[in-house]
Amino acid sequence: MSAKSAWDCLQIIRNKNRPTVENYIPLIFDEFYELHGDRHFGDDHAIKGGIASFEGKPVTVLAQVKGRNLNENKNTNFAMPHPEGYRKAMRLALQAEKFKRPIICFIDTPGAFCGIDAEKRGQGEAIAQSLFLFSKLKTPVISVILGEGGSGGALALAVCDRLAMLENAVYSVISPRGAASILWKDAAKEKDAAEVLKITAPDCKSFGIIENIISEPIGGAHNSPTDTAENIKAYISNSIRDVTKLNTEELLKARYHKFRKIGVYGE
Amino acid sequence: MALENLFGLVKERWKPTSSETTKEENTEAVKGTAAEITDAPLAAAEAAATSGGTAVPFKCPRCMQTTPADAFSQNLWVCPSCNFHSRISALDRLRIFVDKGTFSEFDKTMTSLNPIEFPGYDEKTAALRAKTGISDAILTGTASIHNIPFVIGVMDSNFLMASMGSVVGEKITRAFEYAEENGLPMVLFSASGGARMQEGIISLMQMAKTSAAAARYSEAGGLFISILTDPTTGGVEASFASLGDIIIAEPKVLIGFAGRRVIEGTIKQHLPEDFQSAEFQLEHGFVDMIVERKAMRKTLRHILRLHGFGGVKNVG
Ligand SMILES: [Zn+2]
């Protein structure tokens, strides 16, 4: 892996042929059954949930779904979830806890949707409740950032025991565009903002935010979705093996400390 | 964390006690070690130096009416025309809210570093420390109202719009942990523009860290009262601030996830005036009650007593 700039990574993950979770699910899991709805309001297509078999064992899958064309993106709202998407994820997470199966999360979102209805239905509350629930969920959670890890909307599926990023994925508190408009009142300076924010996988690993970087084929995942899926599969397999060595108490303690220790300050 | 004797007693305070005073206003409360909060509660005029600043009249951003500085601070920095509860400094909030002399600060010297080497961040935080007299965007510690002790956090929008970086995240987490260890209730006055961009991804993680601390505290049976003040938005609204057992908002304040301009940019139209107001959030089911600043002490005392702190008898 050579050190790419954040801007290089953004170009690769914005490639229109970049595989999405829709490509990966059939390559990684068997017998995937999608489970719909939050049981309160509706079914948000930006977050897909379901149950599947991973290497012969049952798992719950939660995934943010980017579209591969305009129609798919209309359907999935460009992977920007509404509150009911997070509430569906929480419902299925509790179900996974009940049936003692690990949860595999795939993150790929510019962020939670910003709109009137999202506010009316409590976007902030839905994300807060996700962070609250996942921090104490009594079953292993393994997460992977496939492309864009956009702010709180991504974090809602990243409170986990093991977090990895694909080699060219980014994880950021604010979109480079958003940062550029705040910093320099000029969204066009997003390239500069991307570098300043330190959003690449090696950056995040150096800050102790993620445990693993998953290799992509030369040039990016689009050059071989199958090889990328194999790498993701190996990571999930190793991670499940690691975390299932812990009993529930140890698992929750380790998860708490994984986040507890993040912070840089002087005293 | 240096703490006074009062708080050595409080491990027993999960259970109601019957010997608490029920006086409406502050009695001579147990003296704290922190001497900086010496003004009587509700002594608003004396506190004008930090929130009111100079004698500049207040022009209300909601109703556009102008109020003379004195009248404004006498009214606890609430607009007399429309009841908008304006922003106040953390020190003023403590002065008008907690028993005189009882605030004992945690982590007084904790300051931001510059983890992602963000240009200009060190200079900015240094200047704000000098200007505001506080070390970062939140004060945490122990305090009491009507002799009922609790852990308190107060965010201060004068410090980088009270954005949450490592210091805010760590202080809140430690406050929850202290409250849990000592069987104390937690009262948190939130105000924030969201996560602190200048600390990059590390600031985002503070949302997870504080929410996990709130979850642990909740699992242990702790009472968390979250009070939303102007503005409570972004990554703070989307983490601990929305996780209170009881969520209270001040009248007319801004509460929401996404910025108004971001939403207007998406939908290409103007949003109604009351969008994301405290009243909007009450209507949509996201806050329990709206409480005026002048009634906050009394309300808190009653809620604490109803949860067995300070004795449950004689509520009223
Ligand atoms: Zn007004």
Coordinates of C-alpha atoms and ligand atoms in Angstrom, one line a residue:
Chain A
M1 CA 0.0 0.0 0.0
S2 CA 1.5 3.3 -1.0
A3 CA 0.5 6.4 0.8
K4 CA -2.1 8.1 -1.3
S5 CA -3.4 11.6 -0.6
A6 CA -6.9 12.0 0.7
W7 CA -7.8 13.6 -2.7
D8 CA -6.6 10.5 -4.5
C9 CA -8.7 8.3 -2.3
L10 CA -11.8 10.5 -2.9
Q11 CA -11.3 10.1 -6.6
I12 CA -11.2 6.3 -6.3
I13 CA -14.2 6.0 -4.1
R14 CA -16.2 8.4 -6.3
N15 CA -15.5 6.1 -9.3
K16 CA -18.9 5.3 -10.8
N17 CA -17.9 1.6 -11.0
R18 CA -16.9 1.4 -7.3
P19 CA -18.5 -1.7 -5.9
T20 CA -21.2 -1.2 -3.3
V21 CA -22.5 -3.4 -0.6
E22 CA -24.9 -4.8 -3.1
N23 CA -21.9 -6.3 -4.9
Y24 CA -20.3 -7.6 -1.8
I25 CA -23.2 -9.3 0.0
P26 CA -23.5 -12.2 -2.5
L27 CA -19.8 -12.6 -2.6
I28 CA -19.4 -12.7 1.2
F29 CA -22.6 -14.3 2.6
D30 CA -24.8 -17.1 1.8
E31 CA -28.6 -17.2 2.2
F32 CA -29.0 -13.4 2.8
Y33 CA -32.6 -12.5 3.7
E34 CA -33.4 -8.9 3.9
L35 CA -35.5 -7.8 6.8
H36 CA -37.5 -4.6 6.4
G37 CA -38.7 -1.7 8.5
D38 CA -38.3 0.0 11.8
R39 CA -41.9 -1.2 13.0
H40 CA -42.8 2.5 13.7
F41 CA -42.6 4.6 10.7
G42 CA -41.3 2.9 7.5
D43 CA -38.5 1.2 5.7
D44 CA -35.5 3.3 4.9
H45 CA -33.7 2.0 1.8
A46 CA -30.5 3.8 2.7
I47 CA -29.8 1.2 5.3
K48 CA -30.3 -2.5 4.4
G49 CA -30.7 -5.1 7.1
G50 CA -30.9 -8.8 7.1
I51 CA -29.8 -12.2 8.3
A52 CA -27.3 -14.4 6.4
S53 CA -24.9 -17.2 6.8
F54 CA -21.2 -16.4 7.1
E55 CA -18.9 -19.4 6.7
G56 CA -21.8 -21.5 7.8
K57 CA -22.7 -19.5 10.9
P58 CA -25.7 -17.1 11.2
V59 CA -25.0 -13.3 11.3
T60 CA -27.0 -10.1 11.1
V61 CA -26.0 -7.7 8.3
L62 CA -26.5 -3.9 8.5
A63 CA -25.4 -1.9 5.5
Q64 CA -25.6 1.6 4.1
V65 CA -26.4 1.3 0.4
K66 CA -24.9 3.5 -2.2
G67 CA -26.6 3.4 -5.6
R68 CA -24.7 2.3 -8.7
N69 CA -26.8 4.5 -10.9
L70 CA -29.3 7.4 -10.6
N71 CA -32.3 5.1 -10.2
E72 CA -30.6 3.1 -7.4
N73 CA -29.5 6.3 -5.8
K74 CA -33.0 7.7 -5.9
N75 CA -34.2 4.6 -4.1
T76 CA -31.5 4.6 -1.5
N77 CA -31.3 8.5 -1.1
F78 CA -27.6 8.4 -2.0
A79 CA -27.1 6.3 1.2
M80 CA -28.1 9.1 3.4
P81 CA -30.3 7.5 6.1
H82 CA -33.4 9.0 7.8
P83 CA -34.1 8.3 11.5
E84 CA -36.2 5.2 10.6
G85 CA -33.1 3.7 9.0
Y86 CA -31.2 3.9 12.2
R87 CA -34.2 2.7 14.1
K88 CA -34.4 -0.4 11.8
A89 CA -30.7 -1.0 12.4
M90 CA -31.3 -0.8 16.2
R91 CA -34.3 -3.2 15.9
L92 CA -32.2 -5.7 14.1
A93 CA -29.3 -5.3 16.4
L94 CA -31.4 -6.2 19.4
Q95 CA -32.7 -9.2 17.4
A96 CA -29.1 -10.2 16.8
E97 CA -28.4 -9.9 20.5
K98 CA -31.4 -12.0 21.4
F99 CA -30.4 -14.8 19.0
K100 CA -26.7 -14.4 19.9
R101 CA -25.3 -13.8 16.4
P102 CA -22.6 -11.4 15.5
I103 CA -23.4 -8.2 13.6
I104 CA -21.5 -7.2 10.5
C105 CA -21.9 -3.5 9.6
F106 CA -21.0 -2.0 6.2
I107 CA -20.6 1.8 6.3
D108 CA -20.8 3.9 3.1
T109 CA -22.6 7.2 3.5
P110 CA -21.9 10.9 3.0
G111 CA -23.8 11.3 6.3
A112 CA -27.2 11.2 7.8
F113 CA -29.8 13.0 5.7
C114 CA -30.3 16.7 6.4
G115 CA -34.0 17.5 5.8
I116 CA -37.2 18.7 7.3
D117 CA -38.7 15.3 7.8
A118 CA -35.5 13.8 9.2
E119 CA -35.5 16.6 11.8
K120 CA -39.2 16.1 12.6
R121 CA -38.6 12.4 13.2
G122 CA -35.5 13.0 15.3
Q123 CA -32.3 12.4 13.3
G124 CA -30.1 13.4 16.2
E125 CA -32.1 11.3 18.7
A126 CA -31.9 8.3 16.4
I127 CA -28.1 8.6 16.0
A128 CA -27.7 9.2 19.8
Q129 CA -29.7 6.1 20.6
S130 CA -27.7 4.0 18.1
L131 CA -24.4 5.0 19.8
F132 CA -26.0 4.3 23.2
L133 CA -27.4 0.9 22.2
F134 CA -24.3 -0.4 20.3
S135 CA -22.0 0.6 23.1
K136 CA -23.7 -1.9 25.4
L137 CA -25.0 -4.5 22.9
K138 CA -24.2 -8.0 24.2
T139 CA -23.1 -9.5 20.9
P140 CA -20.0 -8.9 18.8
V141 CA -20.1 -6.1 16.2
I142 CA -17.7 -6.0 13.3
S143 CA -17.7 -2.9 11.0
V144 CA -16.1 -2.0 7.7
I145 CA -16.0 1.3 6.0
L146 CA -16.4 0.6 2.3
G147 CA -16.1 4.1 0.9
E148 CA -17.4 7.2 2.6
G149 CA -17.5 7.3 6.4
G150 CA -19.4 10.5 6.7
S151 CA -19.7 11.9 10.3
G152 CA -22.4 10.9 12.8
G153 CA -24.3 9.1 10.1
A154 CA -21.5 6.7 9.7
L155 CA -20.5 6.5 13.4
A156 CA -24.0 5.2 14.2
L157 CA -22.9 1.8 12.6
A158 CA -19.3 2.1 13.8
V159 CA -19.6 1.6 17.6
C160 CA -18.2 -1.8 17.3
D161 CA -15.5 -4.3 18.5
R162 CA -13.4 -4.2 15.3
L163 CA -13.4 -1.4 12.8
A164 CA -11.6 -1.6 9.4
M165 CA -11.5 0.6 6.4
L166 CA -11.0 -0.4 2.8
E167 CA -7.6 1.0 1.6
N168 CA -9.1 3.9 -0.2
A169 CA -12.0 4.6 2.1
V170 CA -12.3 7.9 4.1
Y171 CA -13.7 8.6 7.6
S172 CA -14.4 12.2 8.5
V173 CA -16.2 14.4 11.0
I174 CA -17.3 16.7 8.3
S175 CA -17.3 16.4 4.5
P176 CA -14.3 18.1 2.9
R177 CA -16.7 20.3 1.0
G178 CA -18.5 21.3 4.2
A179 CA -15.2 22.0 5.9
A180 CA -14.0 24.1 2.9
S181 CA -17.1 26.3 3.0
I182 CA -16.7 26.9 6.8
L183 CA -12.9 27.4 6.7
W184 CA -12.5 29.4 3.5
K185 CA -16.2 30.2 2.6
D186 CA -15.4 28.3 -0.6
A187 CA -16.7 24.7 -1.2
A188 CA -14.4 24.4 -4.2
K189 CA -11.4 24.2 -1.9
E190 CA -12.5 20.7 -0.8
K191 CA -9.2 19.3 -2.0
D192 CA -7.3 21.4 0.5
A193 CA -9.8 20.6 3.2
A194 CA -9.5 16.9 2.5
E195 CA -5.8 16.9 3.3
V196 CA -6.1 19.1 6.4
L197 CA -8.8 16.9 7.9
K198 CA -6.6 13.7 7.8
I199 CA -9.3 11.3 6.7
T200 CA -7.5 8.4 5.0
A201 CA -7.3 4.9 6.3
P202 CA -3.6 5.2 7.3
D203 CA -4.5 8.5 9.1
C204 CA -7.3 6.8 11.0
K205 CA -5.1 3.9 11.9
S206 CA -2.3 6.2 13.2
F207 CA -4.9 7.9 15.5
G208 CA -6.1 4.5 16.8
I209 CA -9.5 4.9 15.4
I210 CA -9.5 1.7 13.3
E211 CA -7.7 -1.6 13.8
N212 CA -7.3 -2.8 10.2
I213 CA -6.9 -1.6 6.7
I214 CA -8.3 -3.9 4.0
S215 CA -6.3 -4.0 0.8
E216 CA -7.9 -3.1 -2.5
P217 CA -6.6 -4.2 -5.9
I218 CA -4.2 -1.8 -7.7
G219 CA -6.2 1.2 -8.8
G220 CA -9.1 0.5 -6.5
A221 CA -11.9 -2.0 -5.6
H222 CA -13.6 -1.5 -9.0
N223 CA -10.7 -3.3 -10.7
S224 CA -11.8 -6.5 -8.9
P225 CA -14.8 -6.6 -6.7
T226 CA -14.2 -10.4 -6.2
D227 CA -10.7 -9.9 -4.8
T228 CA -11.9 -7.0 -2.6
A229 CA -14.7 -9.2 -1.3
E230 CA -12.2 -11.9 -0.5
N231 CA -10.1 -9.5 1.5
I232 CA -13.2 -8.2 3.4
K233 CA -14.2 -11.8 4.0
A234 CA -10.9 -12.7 5.5
Y235 CA -11.0 -9.6 7.8
I236 CA -14.5 -10.5 9.0
S237 CA -13.5 -14.1 9.6
N238 CA -10.4 -13.2 11.6
S239 CA -12.3 -10.5 13.6
I240 CA -15.1 -12.9 14.5
R241 CA -12.6 -15.4 15.6
D242 CA -10.8 -12.8 17.8
V243 CA -13.8 -11.3 19.5
T244 CA -15.6 -14.6 20.1
K245 CA -12.7 -15.6 22.3
L246 CA -14.0 -13.1 24.8
N247 CA -17.0 -13.6 27.1
T248 CA -19.7 -11.0 27.1
E249 CA -18.3 -9.1 30.0
E250 CA -14.8 -8.9 28.5
L251 CA -16.3 -8.0 25.1
L252 CA -18.2 -5.0 26.5
K253 CA -15.3 -3.9 28.7
A254 CA -13.0 -4.0 25.7
R255 CA -15.5 -2.1 23.5
Y256 CA -15.9 0.6 26.2
H257 CA -12.2 1.1 26.4
K258 CA -11.7 1.1 22.7
F259 CA -13.6 4.4 22.6
R260 CA -12.8 5.5 26.1
K261 CA -9.2 6.0 25.3
I262 CA -9.6 8.2 22.2
G263 CA -8.9 11.8 22.9
V264 CA -5.8 14.1 22.9
Y265 CA -5.5 16.7 25.6
G266 CA -3.1 18.3 28.0
E267 CA -3.5 18.3 31.8
Chain B
M1 CA -10.2 15.6 41.3
A2 CA -10.1 17.3 44.6
L3 CA -13.5 17.2 46.3
E4 CA -14.9 18.6 49.4
N5 CA -16.2 16.6 52.4
L6 CA -19.8 17.0 51.3
F7 CA -19.3 14.6 48.5
G8 CA -17.8 12.0 50.7
L9 CA -21.2 11.5 52.1
V10 CA -23.0 11.0 48.9
K11 CA -22.4 7.3 48.2
E12 CA -25.4 6.8 50.5
R13 CA -27.5 9.3 48.5
W14 CA -29.0 6.8 46.1
K15 CA -31.3 6.3 49.0
P16 CA -33.7 9.0 50.1
T17 CA -32.8 10.8 53.3
S18 CA -35.3 12.6 55.4
S19 CA -33.2 15.3 56.9
E20 CA -32.9 17.6 53.9
T21 CA -33.9 21.2 54.0
T22 CA -36.9 22.1 51.9
K23 CA -36.3 25.9 51.9
E24 CA -37.2 27.4 48.6
E25 CA -34.1 29.5 48.1
N26 CA -30.5 29.0 48.9
T27 CA -29.6 28.5 52.5
E28 CA -26.0 28.9 53.6
A29 CA -24.8 26.0 51.6
V30 CA -21.8 23.9 52.5
K31 CA -18.8 25.8 51.3
G32 CA -16.9 24.4 48.4
T33 CA -13.2 24.5 47.9
A34 CA -13.6 26.3 44.6
A35 CA -13.8 29.9 45.5
E36 CA -14.5 31.3 42.1
I37 CA -18.3 31.0 42.3
T38 CA -19.2 33.2 45.2
D39 CA -22.1 35.2 43.9
A40 CA -25.5 34.3 45.3
P41 CA -27.6 32.3 43.0
L42 CA -29.8 34.5 40.8
A43 CA -27.6 37.5 41.5
A44 CA -27.7 38.2 37.9
A45 CA -26.5 41.8 37.8
E46 CA -23.2 41.0 39.4
A47 CA -22.5 38.3 36.8
A48 CA -23.0 40.6 33.9
A49 CA -19.3 40.9 33.3
T50 CA -19.0 37.5 31.5
S51 CA -22.3 37.1 29.6
G52 CA -23.4 40.7 29.1
G53 CA -19.9 41.8 28.5
T54 CA -20.0 45.6 28.1
A55 CA -23.1 47.6 28.6
V56 CA -24.1 47.0 25.0
P57 CA -27.9 46.7 24.7
F58 CA -29.2 43.2 23.7
K59 CA -30.7 42.9 20.3
C60 CA -32.8 39.8 20.2
P61 CA -32.1 37.5 17.3
R62 CA -35.6 36.2 17.4
C63 CA -37.9 39.3 17.8
M64 CA -35.3 42.0 16.9
Q65 CA -36.3 44.1 19.9
T66 CA -33.6 45.9 21.8
T67 CA -33.2 45.7 25.6
P68 CA -30.9 47.8 27.7
A69 CA -28.0 45.8 29.1
D70 CA -29.0 46.2 32.7
A71 CA -32.6 45.1 32.2
F72 CA -31.4 42.2 30.1
S73 CA -29.0 40.8 32.7
Q74 CA -31.6 41.5 35.5
N75 CA -33.9 39.3 33.5
L76 CA -31.3 36.5 33.5
W77 CA -30.4 37.2 29.9
V78 CA -33.9 36.4 28.7
C79 CA -35.5 38.6 26.1
P80 CA -38.3 40.5 27.9
S81 CA -40.2 40.9 24.6
C82 CA -40.4 37.4 23.3
N83 CA -38.9 35.2 26.1
F84 CA -36.0 33.9 24.0
H85 CA -33.5 32.4 26.4
S86 CA -30.3 33.9 25.2
R87 CA -26.8 32.3 25.5
I88 CA -25.0 32.8 28.8
S89 CA -21.5 31.9 29.9
A90 CA -20.9 28.7 31.9
L91 CA -19.8 30.8 34.9
D92 CA -23.0 32.9 34.9
R93 CA -25.0 29.7 34.5
L94 CA -23.4 28.3 37.6
R95 CA -23.9 31.6 39.5
I96 CA -27.6 31.7 38.9
F97 CA -28.2 28.0 39.2
V98 CA -26.2 26.3 41.9
D99 CA -26.0 27.0 45.7
K100 CA -23.5 29.7 46.4
G101 CA -19.9 28.4 46.8
T102 CA -20.7 24.8 46.1
F103 CA -19.2 24.4 42.6
S104 CA -16.1 22.3 42.8
E105 CA -14.5 22.0 39.4
F106 CA -13.1 18.8 37.9
D107 CA -10.2 18.9 35.5
K108 CA -9.7 22.6 35.7
T109 CA -6.4 22.6 33.8
M110 CA -7.4 20.2 30.9
T111 CA -6.7 21.9 27.6
S112 CA -6.9 21.1 23.9
L113 CA -3.9 20.0 22.0
N114 CA -3.8 19.8 18.3
P115 CA -4.0 16.2 17.3
I116 CA -4.4 16.6 13.5
E117 CA -2.1 19.7 13.4
F118 CA -5.0 21.8 12.2
P119 CA -3.7 25.2 11.1
G120 CA -4.2 28.0 13.6
Y121 CA -6.0 25.8 16.2
D122 CA -3.4 26.2 19.0
E123 CA -3.5 29.9 18.6
K124 CA -7.3 30.0 18.6
T125 CA -7.7 27.9 21.7
A126 CA -5.0 29.9 23.5
A127 CA -6.7 33.1 22.7
L128 CA -10.1 31.8 23.8
R129 CA -8.7 30.5 27.1
A130 CA -7.4 34.0 27.8
K131 CA -10.6 35.7 26.7
T132 CA -13.1 33.5 28.4
G133 CA -11.1 32.5 31.5
I134 CA -12.1 28.9 31.1
S135 CA -9.9 26.1 29.8
D136 CA -12.2 24.8 27.1
A137 CA -15.9 24.7 26.1
I138 CA -17.3 23.0 29.2
L139 CA -17.0 23.2 33.0
T140 CA -17.7 20.1 35.0
G141 CA -17.7 19.4 38.7
T142 CA -19.9 18.9 41.7
A143 CA -22.4 21.3 43.0
S144 CA -25.7 21.4 44.8
I145 CA -29.0 23.1 44.8
H146 CA -30.9 23.3 48.0
N147 CA -28.1 21.2 49.5
I148 CA -28.8 18.3 47.1
P149 CA -25.5 17.4 45.5
F150 CA -25.0 16.3 41.9
V151 CA -22.4 16.3 39.2
I152 CA -22.8 19.1 36.8
G153 CA -21.6 20.0 33.3
V154 CA -22.1 23.4 31.7
M155 CA -21.1 24.1 28.1
D156 CA -20.1 27.5 27.1
S157 CA -20.9 28.7 23.6
N158 CA -18.3 31.5 23.9
F159 CA -15.6 28.9 23.4
L160 CA -15.6 27.9 19.7
M161 CA -19.4 27.6 19.8
A162 CA -18.9 24.9 22.5
S163 CA -17.9 22.4 19.9
M164 CA -17.0 19.0 21.2
G165 CA -13.4 18.0 20.9
S166 CA -11.2 15.8 23.1
V167 CA -11.5 18.0 26.2
V168 CA -15.2 18.2 26.2
G169 CA -15.6 14.5 25.5
E170 CA -13.1 13.5 28.2
K171 CA -14.6 15.9 30.8
I172 CA -18.1 14.6 30.2
T173 CA -17.0 11.0 30.3
R174 CA -15.1 11.5 33.6
A175 CA -18.1 13.4 35.0
F176 CA -20.4 10.4 34.2
E177 CA -17.8 8.0 35.7
Y178 CA -17.5 10.1 38.8
A179 CA -21.3 10.3 39.1
E180 CA -21.6 6.6 38.8
E181 CA -18.9 5.8 41.3
N182 CA -20.4 8.2 43.8
G183 CA -24.1 7.6 43.3
L184 CA -24.8 11.1 42.2
P185 CA -27.3 12.4 39.7
M186 CA -25.9 14.1 36.6
V187 CA -27.1 17.4 35.3
L188 CA -25.8 18.6 32.0
F189 CA -26.5 21.9 30.4
S190 CA -25.7 21.5 26.7
A191 CA -25.0 24.1 24.1
S192 CA -23.0 23.3 21.0
G193 CA -22.5 23.8 17.4
G194 CA -21.5 20.1 17.2
A195 CA -18.3 18.2 16.8
R196 CA -15.1 20.2 16.7
M197 CA -13.9 20.1 13.1
Q198 CA -10.4 21.2 14.2
E199 CA -9.8 17.8 15.9
G200 CA -10.9 15.9 12.8
I201 CA -12.0 12.2 13.3
I202 CA -10.9 12.4 17.0
S203 CA -13.8 14.8 17.7
L204 CA -16.3 12.4 16.0
M205 CA -15.2 9.7 18.4
Q206 CA -16.2 11.9 21.4
M207 CA -19.8 11.3 20.4
A208 CA -19.3 7.6 20.8
K209 CA -17.3 8.0 24.0
T210 CA -19.7 10.2 25.8
S211 CA -22.7 8.1 24.7
A212 CA -21.0 5.0 25.9
A213 CA -20.4 6.7 29.3
A214 CA -24.0 7.8 29.4
A215 CA -25.0 4.2 28.7
R216 CA -22.9 2.8 31.5
Y217 CA -24.2 5.3 33.9
S218 CA -27.7 4.5 32.9
E219 CA -27.2 0.7 33.3
A220 CA -25.9 1.5 36.8
G221 CA -29.2 3.2 37.6
G222 CA -27.9 6.8 37.4
L223 CA -30.3 9.7 36.9
F224 CA -29.3 11.9 33.9
I225 CA -31.1 15.2 33.4
S226 CA -30.1 16.8 30.1
I227 CA -30.9 20.5 29.7
L228 CA -30.8 21.9 26.2
T229 CA -29.8 25.5 25.8
D230 CA -29.1 27.7 22.8
P231 CA -27.9 26.2 20.5
T232 CA -27.8 22.4 20.9
T233 CA -27.0 21.0 17.5
G234 CA -25.0 18.5 15.4
G235 CA -22.9 15.9 17.1
V236 CA -23.9 17.0 20.6
E237 CA -27.6 16.8 19.9
A238 CA -26.8 13.5 18.2
S239 CA -25.1 12.0 21.3
F240 CA -25.2 12.6 25.1
A241 CA -27.6 15.6 25.0
S242 CA -30.4 13.4 23.6
L243 CA -29.8 10.6 26.1
G244 CA -31.2 12.1 29.3
D245 CA -33.7 10.2 31.3
I246 CA -35.4 13.6 31.4
I247 CA -34.7 16.2 28.7
I248 CA -35.5 19.8 29.4
A249 CA -35.2 22.7 27.0
E250 CA -35.1 26.4 27.7
P251 CA -37.8 28.4 25.8
K252 CA -37.2 29.3 22.1
V253 CA -33.7 27.9 21.9
L254 CA -32.4 26.2 18.8
I255 CA -32.2 22.4 18.9
G256 CA -31.6 20.2 15.9
F257 CA -29.2 17.9 14.1
A258 CA -28.6 19.6 10.8
G259 CA -27.8 23.3 10.3
R260 CA -30.6 25.4 9.0
R261 CA -28.6 26.6 6.0
V262 CA -27.6 23.1 5.1
I263 CA -31.3 22.0 5.0
E264 CA -32.3 25.2 3.1
G265 CA -29.6 24.5 0.6
T266 CA -30.9 20.9 0.1
I267 CA -34.6 21.8 -0.2
K268 CA -34.1 25.2 -1.9
Q269 CA -36.7 27.0 0.2
H270 CA -36.8 28.9 3.5
L271 CA -37.7 27.0 6.6
P272 CA -40.5 28.2 9.0
E273 CA -39.3 30.5 11.8
D274 CA -40.0 28.0 14.6
F275 CA -38.2 25.1 12.8
Q276 CA -35.9 23.3 15.3
S277 CA -37.0 25.5 18.2
A278 CA -37.5 24.0 21.7
E279 CA -41.2 24.2 21.0
F280 CA -40.8 22.3 17.7
Q281 CA -38.9 19.6 19.5
L282 CA -41.6 19.4 22.3
E283 CA -44.3 19.1 19.6
H284 CA -42.4 16.3 17.9
G285 CA -41.7 14.4 21.0
F286 CA -38.0 15.0 21.6
V287 CA -38.0 17.0 24.8
D288 CA -40.0 16.3 28.0
M289 CA -40.6 19.8 29.0
I290 CA -39.7 23.5 28.4
V291 CA -38.6 25.3 31.6
E292 CA -37.9 29.0 32.0
R293 CA -34.5 29.9 33.4
K294 CA -36.0 31.5 36.4
A295 CA -37.8 28.3 37.3
M296 CA -34.9 25.9 36.6
R297 CA -33.6 25.6 40.2
K298 CA -37.0 24.8 41.5
T299 CA -37.8 22.3 38.8
L300 CA -34.5 20.5 39.2
R301 CA -34.9 20.4 43.0
H302 CA -38.3 18.7 42.5
I303 CA -37.1 16.3 39.9
L304 CA -34.1 15.3 42.1
R305 CA -36.4 14.8 45.1
L306 CA -38.8 12.7 43.1
H307 CA -35.9 10.5 42.3
G308 CA -35.0 10.2 46.0
F309 CA -32.3 12.8 46.2
G310 CA -32.7 15.0 49.2
G311 CA -35.7 13.2 50.6
V312 CA -38.9 12.7 48.6
K313 CA -41.2 14.2 51.2
N314 CA -42.5 17.8 51.1
V315 CA -42.0 18.1 47.4
G316 CA -43.6 21.4 46.5
Ligands
ZN1 ZN -36.9 38.6 21.7

